[in-house]
């Protein structure tokens, strides 16, 4: 089993990363803030403007450590990584498999997404008996159940995406009911992405971005091309396959967001509102989210296919490895992640 190493998050916008021997060094205004041996690092996520030294980027490429550049508002900008591992035949097999079985893979992915979303809602109902008779939440559960049936009746990826859009609309129409702590200062009306228009949407978008970058890095380690997906359309600069795999695990990011709000870990002072109306996490808010996300990644979960406990942070690598086995023909079917 792969060892869960450290993802380094650089949240200070004035930080600069450089190389010193076998160590990654972070400096702010020429003052060294910390140094970390490369052997303890598997991924770097930068929210800073000054970036990294060419020597550091070269070292990271040689050690297959990706560097992700994300704006302070949480928008993915670019990634520095080495060549894709594996051989060209795996890449060709990936393209062939996705062309031949793209509809089937998308059906299973969306069915898993709907099932996991149902589990998230049921968890809230279990913890909050007063919501168990809520008509709108029950209607959302029914819509998701119907969505699972309908995706297997669809004949094209586009048709499946349309079903997913309808289910997402129903789900997010009741999402505010999952904010169960009456003391939380946050409300939620509907999903807004570019840009997020309220704190809850800001956290959702931020965590989704983190998760996509983690899945993209995991796919590269198993030799799959993260830019060639089966569900999301190809777009220059987008890790379409990473976006595909995140679909089945979005419930984890959403549950995590709800926990931050319901436990009042995040407050109104952790956000900044721009003149345009966009709302983003500020520096302190990003630190809180990242700290709790790292803690979350170290918690164990029972993997339904492996039948064993794994750290949640290894889930992207496990799913990427299972997908690679499917592409190579070692598995007859790719086993999507399902919450139990």
C-alpha positions as semicolon CSV with decimal commas, in nm:
position;residue;x (nm);y (nm);z (nm)
1;X;0,000;0,000;0,000
2;X;0,121;0,346;-0,087
3;X;0,249;0,553;0,209
4;X;0,053;0,870;0,278
5;X;0,313;1,147;0,268
6;X;0,270;1,521;0,312
7;X;0,098;1,764;0,082
8;X;0,259;2,104;0,134
9;X;0,018;2,398;0,114
10;X;0,173;2,745;0,075
11;X;-0,096;2,994;0,173
12;X;0,110;3,309;0,234
13;X;0,094;3,515;-0,086
14;X;0,447;3,653;-0,027
15;X;0,613;3,314;0,019
16;X;0,887;3,194;-0,217
17;X;0,998;2,832;-0,248
18;X;1,354;2,734;-0,330
19;X;1,594;2,442;-0,317
20;X;1,870;2,375;-0,064
21;X;2,035;2,038;-0,115
22;X;1,769;1,772;-0,056
23;X;1,537;2,017;0,120
24;X;1,244;2,230;0,016
25;X;1,284;2,577;0,171
26;X;1,012;2,838;0,218
27;X;1,119;3,202;0,250
28;X;0,921;3,517;0,320
29;X;1,106;3,843;0,259
30;X;1,436;3,649;0,251
31;X;1,371;3,496;0,593
32;X;1,357;3,115;0,607
33;X;1,026;3,003;0,757
34;X;1,073;2,626;0,725
35;X;1,261;2,353;0,543
36;X;1,135;2,001;0,467
37;X;1,325;1,698;0,330
38;X;1,195;1,591;-0,012
39;X;1,152;1,235;0,111
40;X;0,854;1,352;0,320
41;X;0,672;1,534;0,037
42;X;0,439;1,398;-0,232
43;X;0,256;1,709;-0,353
44;X;0,290;2,089;-0,337
45;X;-0,001;2,333;-0,366
46;X;0,090;2,702;-0,395
47;X;-0,146;2,993;-0,334
48;X;0,142;3,243;-0,351
49;X;0,228;3,497;-0,620
50;X;0,608;3,475;-0,610
51;X;0,621;3,107;-0,704
52;X;0,923;2,876;-0,699
53;X;1,284;2,875;-0,813
54;X;1,368;2,692;-1,139
55;X;1,603;2,465;-0,943
56;X;1,320;2,360;-0,711
57;X;1,087;2,291;-1,003
58;X;1,356;2,080;-1,168
59;X;1,406;1,882;-0,848
60;X;1,033;1,824;-0,811
61;X;1,008;1,703;-1,170
62;X;1,295;1,457;-1,116
63;X;1,122;1,320;-0,803
64;X;0,773;1,316;-0,962
65;X;0,641;1,571;-0,710
66;X;0,377;1,788;-0,881
67;X;0,356;2,160;-0,805
68;X;0,004;2,303;-0,835
69;X;-0,041;2,679;-0,870
70;X;-0,377;2,807;-0,746
71;X;-0,489;3,167;-0,711
72;X;-0,553;3,298;-0,358
73;X;-0,924;3,281;-0,448
74;X;-0,896;2,907;-0,516
75;X;-0,891;2,901;-0,898
76;X;-0,658;2,645;-1,055
77;X;-0,390;2,817;-1,266
78;X;-0,125;2,563;-1,371
79;X;0,068;2,253;-1,273
80;X;0,435;2,162;-1,306
81;X;0,503;1,789;-1,329
82;X;0,733;1,545;-1,501
83;X;0,654;1,304;-1,779
84;X;0,366;1,064;-1,737
85;X;0,480;0,733;-1,596
86;X;0,395;0,406;-1,765
87;X;0,420;0,331;-2,134
88;X;0,257;0,457;-2,449
89;X;0,049;0,140;-2,480
90;X;-0,134;0,221;-2,157
91;X;-0,218;0,567;-2,295
92;X;-0,349;0,412;-2,617
93;X;-0,550;0,158;-2,417
94;X;-0,695;0,443;-2,210
95;X;-0,820;0,624;-2,520
96;X;-0,962;0,303;-2,670
97;X;-1,135;0,197;-2,349
98;X;-1,293;0,537;-2,296
99;X;-1,415;0,556;-2,656
100;X;-1,565;0,208;-2,641
101;X;-1,709;0,221;-2,289
102;X;-1,749;0,591;-2,218
103;X;-2,127;0,570;-2,174
104;X;-2,104;0,271;-1,939
105;X;-1,830;0,435;-1,730
106;X;-2,032;0,757;-1,709
107;X;-2,345;0,564;-1,607
108;X;-2,162;0,393;-1,321
109;X;-1,992;0,717;-1,212
110;X;-2,315;0,915;-1,195
111;X;-2,503;0,630;-1,029
112;X;-2,229;0,616;-0,764
113;X;-2,246;0,994;-0,723
114;X;-2,623;0,986;-0,670
115;X;-2,595;0,693;-0,428
116;X;-2,326;0,866;-0,224
117;X;-2,528;1,187;-0,218
118;X;-2,823;0,989;-0,082
119;X;-2,596;0,854;0,193
120;X;-2,491;1,208;0,284
121;X;-2,854;1,317;0,321
122;X;-2,944;1,003;0,517
123;X;-2,653;1,069;0,753
124;X;-2,800;1,411;0,830
125;X;-3,144;1,258;0,884
126;X;-2,991;0,999;1,119
127;X;-2,822;1,270;1,325
128;X;-3,124;1,504;1,322
129;X;-3,451;1,322;1,392
130;X;-3,651;1,644;1,345
131;X;-3,567;1,637;0,972
132;X;-3,675;1,279;0,906
133;X;-4,025;1,378;0,798
134;X;-3,912;1,674;0,590
135;X;-4,101;1,654;0,260
136;X;-3,837;1,833;0,052
137;X;-3,552;1,612;0,175
138;X;-3,759;1,301;0,104
139;X;-3,836;1,436;-0,243
140;X;-3,463;1,490;-0,302
141;X;-3,391;1,130;-0,200
142;X;-3,662;1,010;-0,441
143;X;-3,520;1,223;-0,722
144;X;-3,172;1,077;-0,667
145;X;-3,313;0,723;-0,664
146;X;-3,493;0,794;-0,991
147;X;-3,172;0,944;-1,129
148;X;-2,986;0,618;-1,067
149;X;-3,248;0,432;-1,268
150;X;-3,257;0,686;-1,549
151;X;-2,881;0,698;-1,612
152;X;-2,888;0,329;-1,704
153;X;-3,165;0,399;-1,955
154;X;-2,965;0,678;-2,120
155;X;-2,781;0,607;-2,444
156;X;-2,535;0,898;-2,464
157;X;-2,298;1,077;-2,229
158;X;-2,478;1,405;-2,303
159;X;-2,809;1,255;-2,191
160;X;-2,650;1,132;-1,867
161;X;-2,501;1,476;-1,800
162;X;-2,849;1,624;-1,841
163;X;-2,986;1,382;-1,580
164;X;-2,697;1,471;-1,347
165;X;-2,774;1,841;-1,388
166;X;-3,137;1,790;-1,288
167;X;-3,041;1,581;-0,984
168;X;-2,781;1,837;-0,877
169;X;-3,043;2,114;-0,900
170;X;-3,278;1,920;-0,671
171;X;-2,997;1,831;-0,429
172;X;-2,866;2,184;-0,390
173;X;-3,220;2,317;-0,350
174;X;-3,228;2,136;-0,012
175;X;-2,859;2,176;0,076
176;X;-2,931;2,455;0,325
177;X;-3,140;2,212;0,531
178;X;-2,818;2,016;0,590
179;X;-2,678;2,322;0,771
180;X;-2,834;2,198;1,090
181;X;-2,669;2,419;1,351
182;X;-2,899;2,720;1,408
183;X;-2,599;2,920;1,532
184;X;-2,411;2,897;1,203
185;X;-2,392;3,242;1,041
186;X;-2,416;3,099;0,689
187;X;-2,705;3,040;0,453
188;X;-2,725;2,867;0,115
189;X;-2,971;2,941;-0,164
190;X;-2,829;2,777;-0,476
191;X;-2,497;2,661;-0,621
192;X;-2,280;2,936;-0,769
193;X;-1,937;2,853;-0,911
194;X;-1,763;3,122;-1,114
195;X;-1,756;3,316;-0,897
196;X;-1,900;3,180;-0,569
197;X;-2,144;3,432;-0,425
198;X;-2,163;3,321;-0,061
199;X;-1,933;3,159;0,198
200;X;-2,070;2,804;0,160
201;X;-2,020;2,811;-0,216
202;X;-1,673;2,955;-0,164
203;X;-1,573;2,659;0,056
204;X;-1,730;2,404;-0,181
205;X;-1,539;2,544;-0,479
206;X;-1,214;2,565;-0,284
207;X;-1,231;2,203;-0,161
208;X;-1,337;2,077;-0,505
209;X;-1,024;2,243;-0,649
210;X;-0,802;2,076;-0,390
211;X;-0,959;1,738;-0,459
212;X;-0,925;1,765;-0,837
213;X;-0,554;1,846;-0,802
214;X;-0,508;1,542;-0,573
215;X;-0,681;1,310;-0,820
216;X;-0,481;1,454;-1,110
217;X;-0,156;1,383;-0,923
218;X;-0,272;1,031;-0,839
219;X;-0,359;0,955;-1,201
220;X;-0,014;1,064;-1,314
221;X;0,151;0,824;-1,067
222;X;-0,028;0,523;-1,219
223;X;0,051;0,620;-1,577
224;X;-0,290;0,748;-1,688
225;X;-0,331;1,077;-1,871
226;X;-0,535;1,299;-1,639
227;X;-0,641;1,520;-1,931
228;X;-0,822;1,245;-2,125
229;X;-1,152;1,165;-1,958
230;X;-1,463;0,962;-2,042
231;X;-1,732;1,196;-1,910
232;X;-1,608;1,555;-1,901
233;X;-1,538;1,690;-2,247
234;X;-1,179;1,750;-2,347
235;X;-1,068;2,107;-2,281
236;X;-0,719;2,249;-2,307
237;X;-0,563;2,272;-1,961
238;X;-0,839;2,081;-1,778
239;X;-0,773;1,750;-1,605
240;X;-1,092;1,594;-1,741
241;X;-1,024;1,245;-1,604
242;X;-0,954;1,388;-1,257
243;X;-1,287;1,572;-1,279
244;X;-1,453;1,241;-1,375
245;X;-1,319;1,056;-1,070
246;X;-1,401;1,342;-0,833
247;X;-1,770;1,306;-0,925
248;X;-1,806;0,983;-0,726
249;X;-1,634;1,136;-0,421
250;X;-1,789;1,485;-0,418
251;X;-1,995;1,374;-0,119
252;X;-1,676;1,375;0,089
253;X;-1,602;1,738;0,001
254;X;-1,964;1,835;0,063
255;X;-1,984;1,657;0,399
256;X;-1,655;1,819;0,496
257;X;-1,795;2,164;0,407
258;X;-2,109;2,102;0,610
259;X;-1,899;1,996;0,909
260;X;-1,690;2,315;0,895
261;X;-2,009;2,522;0,899
262;X;-2,213;2,320;1,149
263;X;-1,928;2,304;1,400
264;X;-1,869;2,678;1,352
265;X;-1,506;2,621;1,262
266;X;-1,550;2,886;0,995
267;X;-1,687;3,231;1,079
268;X;-1,788;3,531;0,872
269;X;-1,445;3,686;0,934
270;X;-1,281;3,403;0,737
271;X;-1,417;3,538;0,408
272;X;-1,374;3,844;0,192
273;X;-1,639;3,991;-0,039
274;X;-1,532;4,169;-0,354
275;X;-1,704;4,460;-0,527
276;X;-1,830;4,222;-0,795
277;X;-2,019;4,024;-0,530
278;X;-1,779;3,731;-0,537
279;X;-1,700;3,573;-0,199
280;X;-1,370;3,397;-0,129
281;X;-1,188;3,253;0,169
282;X;-0,927;3,493;0,305
283;X;-0,582;3,384;0,420
284;X;-0,699;3,282;0,767
285;X;-0,998;3,099;0,624
286;X;-0,783;2,903;0,378
287;X;-0,552;2,799;0,661
288;X;-0,846;2,668;0,865
289;X;-0,988;2,470;0,572
290;X;-0,651;2,325;0,471
291;X;-0,564;2,226;0,829
292;X;-0,895;2,044;0,874
293;X;-0,867;1,889;0,526
294;X;-0,527;1,744;0,615
295;X;-0,673;1,603;0,937
296;X;-0,962;1,456;0,739
297;X;-0,720;1,286;0,498
298;X;-0,559;1,099;0,788
299;X;-0,886;0,945;0,906
300;X;-0,958;0,587;0,802
301;X;-1,245;0,466;0,588
302;X;-1,350;0,118;0,480
303;X;-1,296;0,078;0,107
304;X;-1,594;-0,115;-0,034
305;X;-1,394;-0,295;-0,306
306;X;-1,069;-0,366;-0,122
307;X;-1,260;-0,464;0,193
308;X;-0,997;-0,296;0,410
309;X;-0,945;0,034;0,588
310;X;-0,735;0,300;0,416
311;X;-0,653;0,663;0,505
312;X;-0,897;0,889;0,324
313;X;-0,600;1,071;0,171
314;X;-0,511;0,755;-0,023
315;X;-0,853;0,728;-0,186
316;X;-0,746;0,917;-0,503
317;X;-0,451;0,680;-0,545
318;X;-0,660;0,368;-0,481
319;X;-0,928;0,470;-0,732
320;X;-0,666;0,573;-0,989
321;X;-0,492;0,237;-0,951
322;X;-0,821;0,050;-0,992
323;X;-0,898;0,250;-1,305
324;X;-0,553;0,170;-1,447
325;X;-0,616;-0,200;-1,381
326;X;-0,943;-0,170;-1,570
327;X;-0,774;0,004;-1,863
328;X;-0,507;-0,268;-1,879
329;X;-0,775;-0,538;-1,874
330;X;-0,693;-0,672;-1,527
331;X;-1,046;-0,585;-1,408
332;X;-1,362;-0,642;-1,609
333;X;-1,525;-0,334;-1,460
334;X;-1,399;-0,022;-1,285
335;X;-1,531;-0,027;-0,925
336;X;-1,657;0,319;-0,837
337;X;-1,629;0,432;-0,476
338;X;-1,952;0,377;-0,284
339;X;-2,030;0,494;0,067
340;X;-2,188;0,234;0,291
